[in-house]
Each structure stands twice: as structure tokens, then as C-alpha cells.
Amino acid sequence: MKIEIRDLNMVYKNGNHAVKDINLDITPGMFGLLGPNGAGKSSLMKILVALMKPSSGVVMIDGLDIQKHRKKLRSYLGYLPQDFRFFTRLKTWEFLDYAGSLAGLRNRKKRMETVDELLDKVGLLEARDRKANKLSGGMKRRLGIAQALIGDPKIIVVDEHTTGLDPDERIRFRNILSDLSQKDVIIVLST
């Protein structure tokens, strides 16, 4: 698994040049994007997960252009945006079950096992029947982490990964990511 970024630019309609001439190779392990607010980290991440089309340049995943092979490559991706949103009327487990079906987990029994495993991993198993909109801010972020991990993605992109997490939960999430980084997974983090 490898991400290749060549001559990547993102210029918004207002003239803001958010991403400028990026050339980068990202291989399995953890890769951090560091920079101040407005540096283009979130724009780059949205391009990496095919939510935004760059003004110019190309992003390749295992030799496939992400813009030309979006559907196939999206199945490789797990994404936690900075402003994670969910369906407020769904229970925590229902939301994750829905995310699992979107991630390609077709076998309902296996999907439900995966849902409970992830809820346990992020410390939300006891809140599985709580409506997502009734979770605290940190719990909502943990739900976002779980949805980014469902479907065993090969590339995990996480924008501002510790936002809203207390110190213990930050450690738990870093440990989860550290374990995943040992399994031929690319993890891209911003802070």
C-alpha cells in the first residue's frame, strides 16, 4: 500500500491557495501533517479521501488515480473529519451498523460483531443503545473514531484526532492507532 501525491494544488474560488505543489509518498505507518490553522491540512485530507477534487495534480493509491477510481479506492479508506457528523435519531450501534454496511460489511451477523468490538475498543459499549445525539462531545468523537475504523480500512485519515477527548481517551486512541500502524495500514493524522 502506497499513496503517491504529485504536483498537487488546491486553489479555492476566492483565490486562496490551500495546497501548493505537494509531492509526497506515504507508506504504511503513521504520517503526521503539522501546521497552523489555514495551512491546508484539512484540504489535503479531503483530497486524499476523494471528497474534494484538486485544482491540479494527482493522488495515486497503489498506482490507481483516486479521481478515476473513486468507488474502488473509497473502500480502502477510513476518514474522521474535524467536524464529524452523524444521524441524530440513530442509536450508537445503529449508526455504526449503517457505517459498516456502507463500508461493505454485508454479513449482518459479522457486522454486528464488528460493531460491538469497535464500540468496546473505543469505550462506548455501555452506551450502545444511547441515541448518538445524547452522547457527550468526547463520546461523539469516539463514535467518529469507530466509524473511521469499521471495514478494516487500509488507509485511515484523521483530522484533528484528539479534539474533544480527555487525556485517558487520547491515550486509548493513540494506542489503537499505534496497533494499527503495525499492520500494513497507512494512518494520516493532522494536528
C-alpha positions as a Markdown table, in Angstrom:
| # | Residue | x | y | z |
|---|---|---|---|---|
| 1 | Met | 0.0 | 0.0 | 0.0 |
| 2 | Lys | 1.4 | 3.4 | -1.0 |
| 3 | Ile | 0.0 | 6.9 | -1.5 |
| 4 | Glu | 1.8 | 9.0 | -4.2 |
| 5 | Ile | 1.0 | 12.7 | -4.4 |
| 6 | Arg | 2.3 | 14.5 | -7.5 |
| 7 | Asp | 2.2 | 18.3 | -8.2 |
| 8 | Leu | -0.9 | 18.7 | -6.1 |
| 9 | Asn | -2.6 | 22.1 | -5.9 |
| 10 | Met | -5.9 | 23.3 | -4.4 |
| 11 | Val | -7.0 | 26.8 | -5.2 |
| 12 | Tyr | -10.4 | 27.9 | -4.0 |
| 13 | Lys | -12.7 | 30.2 | -5.9 |
| 14 | Asn | -11.8 | 33.1 | -3.6 |
| 15 | Gly | -8.1 | 32.7 | -4.7 |
| 16 | Asn | -6.9 | 31.0 | -1.5 |
| 17 | His | -4.1 | 28.6 | -2.5 |
| 18 | Ala | -4.7 | 26.0 | 0.2 |
| 19 | Val | -2.4 | 23.3 | -1.1 |
| 20 | Lys | 0.6 | 24.3 | -3.2 |
| 21 | Asp | 2.9 | 22.0 | -5.3 |
| 22 | Ile | 2.8 | 19.0 | -2.9 |
| 23 | Asn | 4.9 | 16.0 | -3.9 |
| 24 | Leu | 4.9 | 13.2 | -1.4 |
| 25 | Asp | 5.0 | 9.4 | -0.9 |
| 26 | Ile | 3.3 | 7.9 | 2.1 |
| 27 | Thr | 3.9 | 4.3 | 3.0 |
| 28 | Pro | 2.4 | 2.1 | 5.8 |
| 29 | Gly | 2.8 | 3.5 | 9.3 |
| 30 | Met | 1.8 | 6.9 | 10.9 |
| 31 | Phe | 2.3 | 10.1 | 9.0 |
| 32 | Gly | 1.6 | 13.5 | 10.6 |
| 33 | Leu | 0.5 | 16.7 | 9.0 |
| 34 | Leu | 1.6 | 19.5 | 11.2 |
| 35 | Gly | 0.8 | 23.2 | 10.7 |
| 36 | Pro | -1.2 | 26.2 | 11.9 |
| 37 | Asn | -4.8 | 26.8 | 11.2 |
| 38 | Gly | -5.4 | 27.5 | 7.5 |
| 39 | Ala | -2.2 | 25.8 | 6.3 |
| 40 | Gly | -4.2 | 23.4 | 4.0 |
| 41 | Lys | -4.1 | 20.2 | 6.1 |
| 42 | Ser | -7.9 | 19.6 | 6.0 |
| 43 | Ser | -8.0 | 20.4 | 2.3 |
| 44 | Leu | -5.3 | 17.9 | 1.6 |
| 45 | Met | -7.1 | 15.3 | 3.7 |
| 46 | Lys | -10.3 | 15.8 | 1.8 |
| 47 | Ile | -8.4 | 15.3 | -1.4 |
| 48 | Leu | -6.9 | 12.1 | -0.1 |
| 49 | Val | -10.3 | 10.6 | 0.7 |
| 50 | Ala | -11.8 | 11.7 | -2.6 |
| 51 | Leu | -14.2 | 14.2 | -1.1 |
| 52 | Met | -12.6 | 17.1 | -2.9 |
| 53 | Lys | -11.1 | 17.3 | -6.4 |
| 54 | Pro | -7.8 | 19.1 | -6.6 |
| 55 | Ser | -7.2 | 22.1 | -8.9 |
| 56 | Ser | -4.3 | 20.2 | -10.4 |
| 57 | Gly | -2.0 | 17.3 | -9.7 |
| 58 | Val | -2.8 | 13.7 | -8.9 |
| 59 | Val | -3.1 | 11.3 | -6.0 |
| 60 | Met | -2.4 | 7.7 | -6.6 |
| 61 | Ile | -3.2 | 4.8 | -4.3 |
| 62 | Asp | -1.4 | 1.6 | -5.2 |
| 63 | Gly | -1.0 | 3.0 | -8.7 |
| 64 | Leu | -4.6 | 4.0 | -9.2 |
| 65 | Asp | -5.7 | 7.6 | -9.7 |
| 66 | Ile | -8.0 | 8.4 | -6.8 |
| 67 | Gln | -10.2 | 10.6 | -9.0 |
| 68 | Lys | -10.6 | 8.0 | -11.7 |
| 69 | His | -11.1 | 5.0 | -9.3 |
| 70 | Arg | -13.0 | 6.7 | -6.5 |
| 71 | Lys | -15.5 | 4.0 | -5.9 |
| 72 | Lys | -12.9 | 1.2 | -5.6 |
| 73 | Leu | -10.5 | 3.3 | -3.6 |
| 74 | Arg | -13.0 | 4.6 | -1.1 |
| 75 | Ser | -13.4 | 1.0 | 0.2 |
| 76 | Tyr | -9.8 | 1.3 | 1.3 |
| 77 | Leu | -10.4 | 4.5 | 3.3 |
| 78 | Gly | -11.4 | 5.3 | 6.8 |
| 79 | Tyr | -12.0 | 9.0 | 7.5 |
| 80 | Leu | -12.7 | 11.0 | 10.6 |
| 81 | Pro | -13.2 | 14.7 | 9.6 |
| 82 | Gln | -12.6 | 17.5 | 12.1 |
| 83 | Asp | -16.4 | 18.2 | 12.1 |
| 84 | Phe | -17.7 | 14.7 | 12.4 |
| 85 | Arg | -21.5 | 14.4 | 11.8 |
| 86 | Phe | -23.8 | 11.5 | 12.4 |
| 87 | Phe | -27.5 | 10.7 | 12.2 |
| 88 | Thr | -29.0 | 12.1 | 15.4 |
| 89 | Arg | -32.0 | 9.8 | 15.5 |
| 90 | Leu | -30.0 | 6.6 | 15.4 |
| 91 | Lys | -28.7 | 4.8 | 18.4 |
| 92 | Thr | -24.9 | 4.5 | 18.7 |
| 93 | Trp | -24.9 | 0.9 | 17.5 |
| 94 | Glu | -27.4 | 1.7 | 14.7 |
| 95 | Phe | -25.1 | 4.4 | 13.4 |
| 96 | Leu | -22.1 | 2.1 | 13.4 |
| 97 | Asp | -24.1 | -0.7 | 11.8 |
| 98 | Tyr | -25.1 | 1.7 | 9.0 |
| 99 | Ala | -21.5 | 2.8 | 8.6 |
| 100 | Gly | -20.5 | -0.8 | 8.4 |
| 101 | Ser | -22.9 | -1.6 | 5.7 |
| 102 | Leu | -21.6 | 1.4 | 3.7 |
| 103 | Ala | -18.1 | 0.1 | 4.2 |
| 104 | Gly | -19.1 | -3.1 | 2.5 |
| 105 | Leu | -19.7 | -5.4 | 5.5 |
| 106 | Arg | -22.7 | -7.3 | 4.0 |
| 107 | Asn | -23.0 | -10.2 | 6.5 |
| 108 | Arg | -25.2 | -8.8 | 9.2 |
| 109 | Lys | -24.1 | -11.2 | 12.0 |
| 110 | Lys | -20.4 | -10.4 | 11.3 |
| 111 | Arg | -21.2 | -6.7 | 11.0 |
| 112 | Met | -22.9 | -6.7 | 14.4 |
| 113 | Glu | -19.9 | -8.5 | 16.0 |
| 114 | Thr | -17.6 | -5.8 | 14.4 |
| 115 | Val | -19.9 | -3.0 | 15.7 |
| 116 | Asp | -19.7 | -4.4 | 19.3 |
| 117 | Glu | -15.9 | -5.0 | 19.1 |
| 118 | Leu | -15.4 | -1.4 | 17.9 |
| 119 | Leu | -17.7 | 0.1 | 20.5 |
| 120 | Asp | -15.8 | -1.8 | 23.1 |
| 121 | Lys | -12.4 | -0.7 | 21.7 |
| 122 | Val | -13.4 | 3.0 | 21.9 |
| 123 | Gly | -15.1 | 2.7 | 25.3 |
| 124 | Leu | -18.7 | 3.0 | 24.1 |
| 125 | Leu | -20.1 | -0.5 | 24.5 |
| 126 | Glu | -22.1 | 0.5 | 27.6 |
| 127 | Ala | -23.6 | 3.4 | 25.5 |
| 128 | Arg | -24.5 | 1.2 | 22.5 |
| 129 | Asp | -28.3 | 1.8 | 23.0 |
| 130 | Arg | -28.0 | 5.6 | 23.6 |
| 131 | Lys | -29.0 | 7.9 | 20.8 |
| 132 | Ala | -26.0 | 9.4 | 19.2 |
| 133 | Asn | -27.1 | 13.0 | 19.8 |
| 134 | Lys | -27.3 | 12.2 | 23.6 |
| 135 | Leu | -23.6 | 11.4 | 23.8 |
| 136 | Ser | -21.1 | 13.8 | 25.3 |
| 137 | Gly | -18.7 | 15.7 | 23.0 |
| 138 | Gly | -15.9 | 13.2 | 23.7 |
| 139 | Met | -18.2 | 10.2 | 23.3 |
| 140 | Lys | -19.3 | 11.6 | 19.9 |
| 141 | Arg | -15.6 | 11.9 | 18.9 |
| 142 | Arg | -15.1 | 8.2 | 19.9 |
| 143 | Leu | -18.1 | 7.2 | 17.8 |
| 144 | Gly | -16.4 | 9.0 | 14.9 |
| 145 | Ile | -13.2 | 7.1 | 15.6 |
| 146 | Ala | -15.2 | 3.8 | 15.5 |
| 147 | Gln | -16.8 | 4.7 | 12.2 |
| 148 | Ala | -13.4 | 5.5 | 10.7 |
| 149 | Leu | -12.1 | 2.1 | 11.7 |
| 150 | Ile | -15.1 | 0.0 | 10.6 |
| 151 | Gly | -14.5 | -2.1 | 7.5 |
| 152 | Asp | -10.8 | -2.6 | 8.2 |
| 153 | Pro | -9.6 | 0.3 | 6.0 |
| 154 | Lys | -6.1 | 0.2 | 4.6 |
| 155 | Ile | -5.8 | 4.0 | 4.8 |
| 156 | Ile | -7.1 | 5.9 | 7.8 |
| 157 | Val | -7.2 | 9.7 | 7.6 |
| 158 | Val | -8.0 | 11.5 | 10.8 |
| 159 | Asp | -8.3 | 15.3 | 11.0 |
| 160 | Glu | -7.6 | 16.8 | 14.5 |
| 161 | His | -7.8 | 13.3 | 16.0 |
| 162 | Thr | -7.7 | 14.3 | 19.7 |
| 163 | Thr | -10.3 | 17.1 | 19.6 |
| 164 | Gly | -12.8 | 16.7 | 22.4 |
| 165 | Leu | -11.0 | 13.7 | 24.0 |
| 166 | Asp | -10.0 | 13.7 | 27.6 |
| 167 | Pro | -6.4 | 12.6 | 28.4 |
| 168 | Asp | -7.2 | 9.0 | 29.0 |
| 169 | Glu | -9.2 | 8.7 | 25.8 |
| 170 | Arg | -6.3 | 10.4 | 23.9 |
| 171 | Ile | -4.0 | 7.7 | 25.1 |
| 172 | Arg | -6.6 | 5.0 | 24.2 |
| 173 | Phe | -6.9 | 6.3 | 20.7 |
| 174 | Arg | -3.2 | 6.7 | 20.2 |
| 175 | Asn | -2.7 | 3.1 | 21.3 |
| 176 | Ile | -5.4 | 1.9 | 18.8 |
| 177 | Leu | -3.7 | 3.8 | 16.0 |
| 178 | Ser | -0.2 | 2.5 | 17.1 |
| 179 | Asp | -1.5 | -1.1 | 17.0 |
| 180 | Leu | -3.0 | -0.5 | 13.5 |
| 181 | Ser | 0.2 | 1.1 | 12.2 |
| 182 | Gln | 2.0 | -2.2 | 12.8 |
| 183 | Lys | -0.5 | -3.9 | 10.3 |
| 184 | Asp | 0.5 | -2.5 | 6.9 |
| 185 | Val | -2.0 | 0.3 | 7.3 |
| 186 | Ile | -1.4 | 4.0 | 6.4 |
| 187 | Ile | -2.5 | 6.4 | 9.0 |
| 188 | Val | -2.5 | 10.1 | 8.2 |
| 189 | Leu | -3.1 | 12.5 | 11.2 |
| 190 | Ser | -3.3 | 16.2 | 11.4 |
| 191 | Thr | -2.7 | 18.5 | 14.3 |
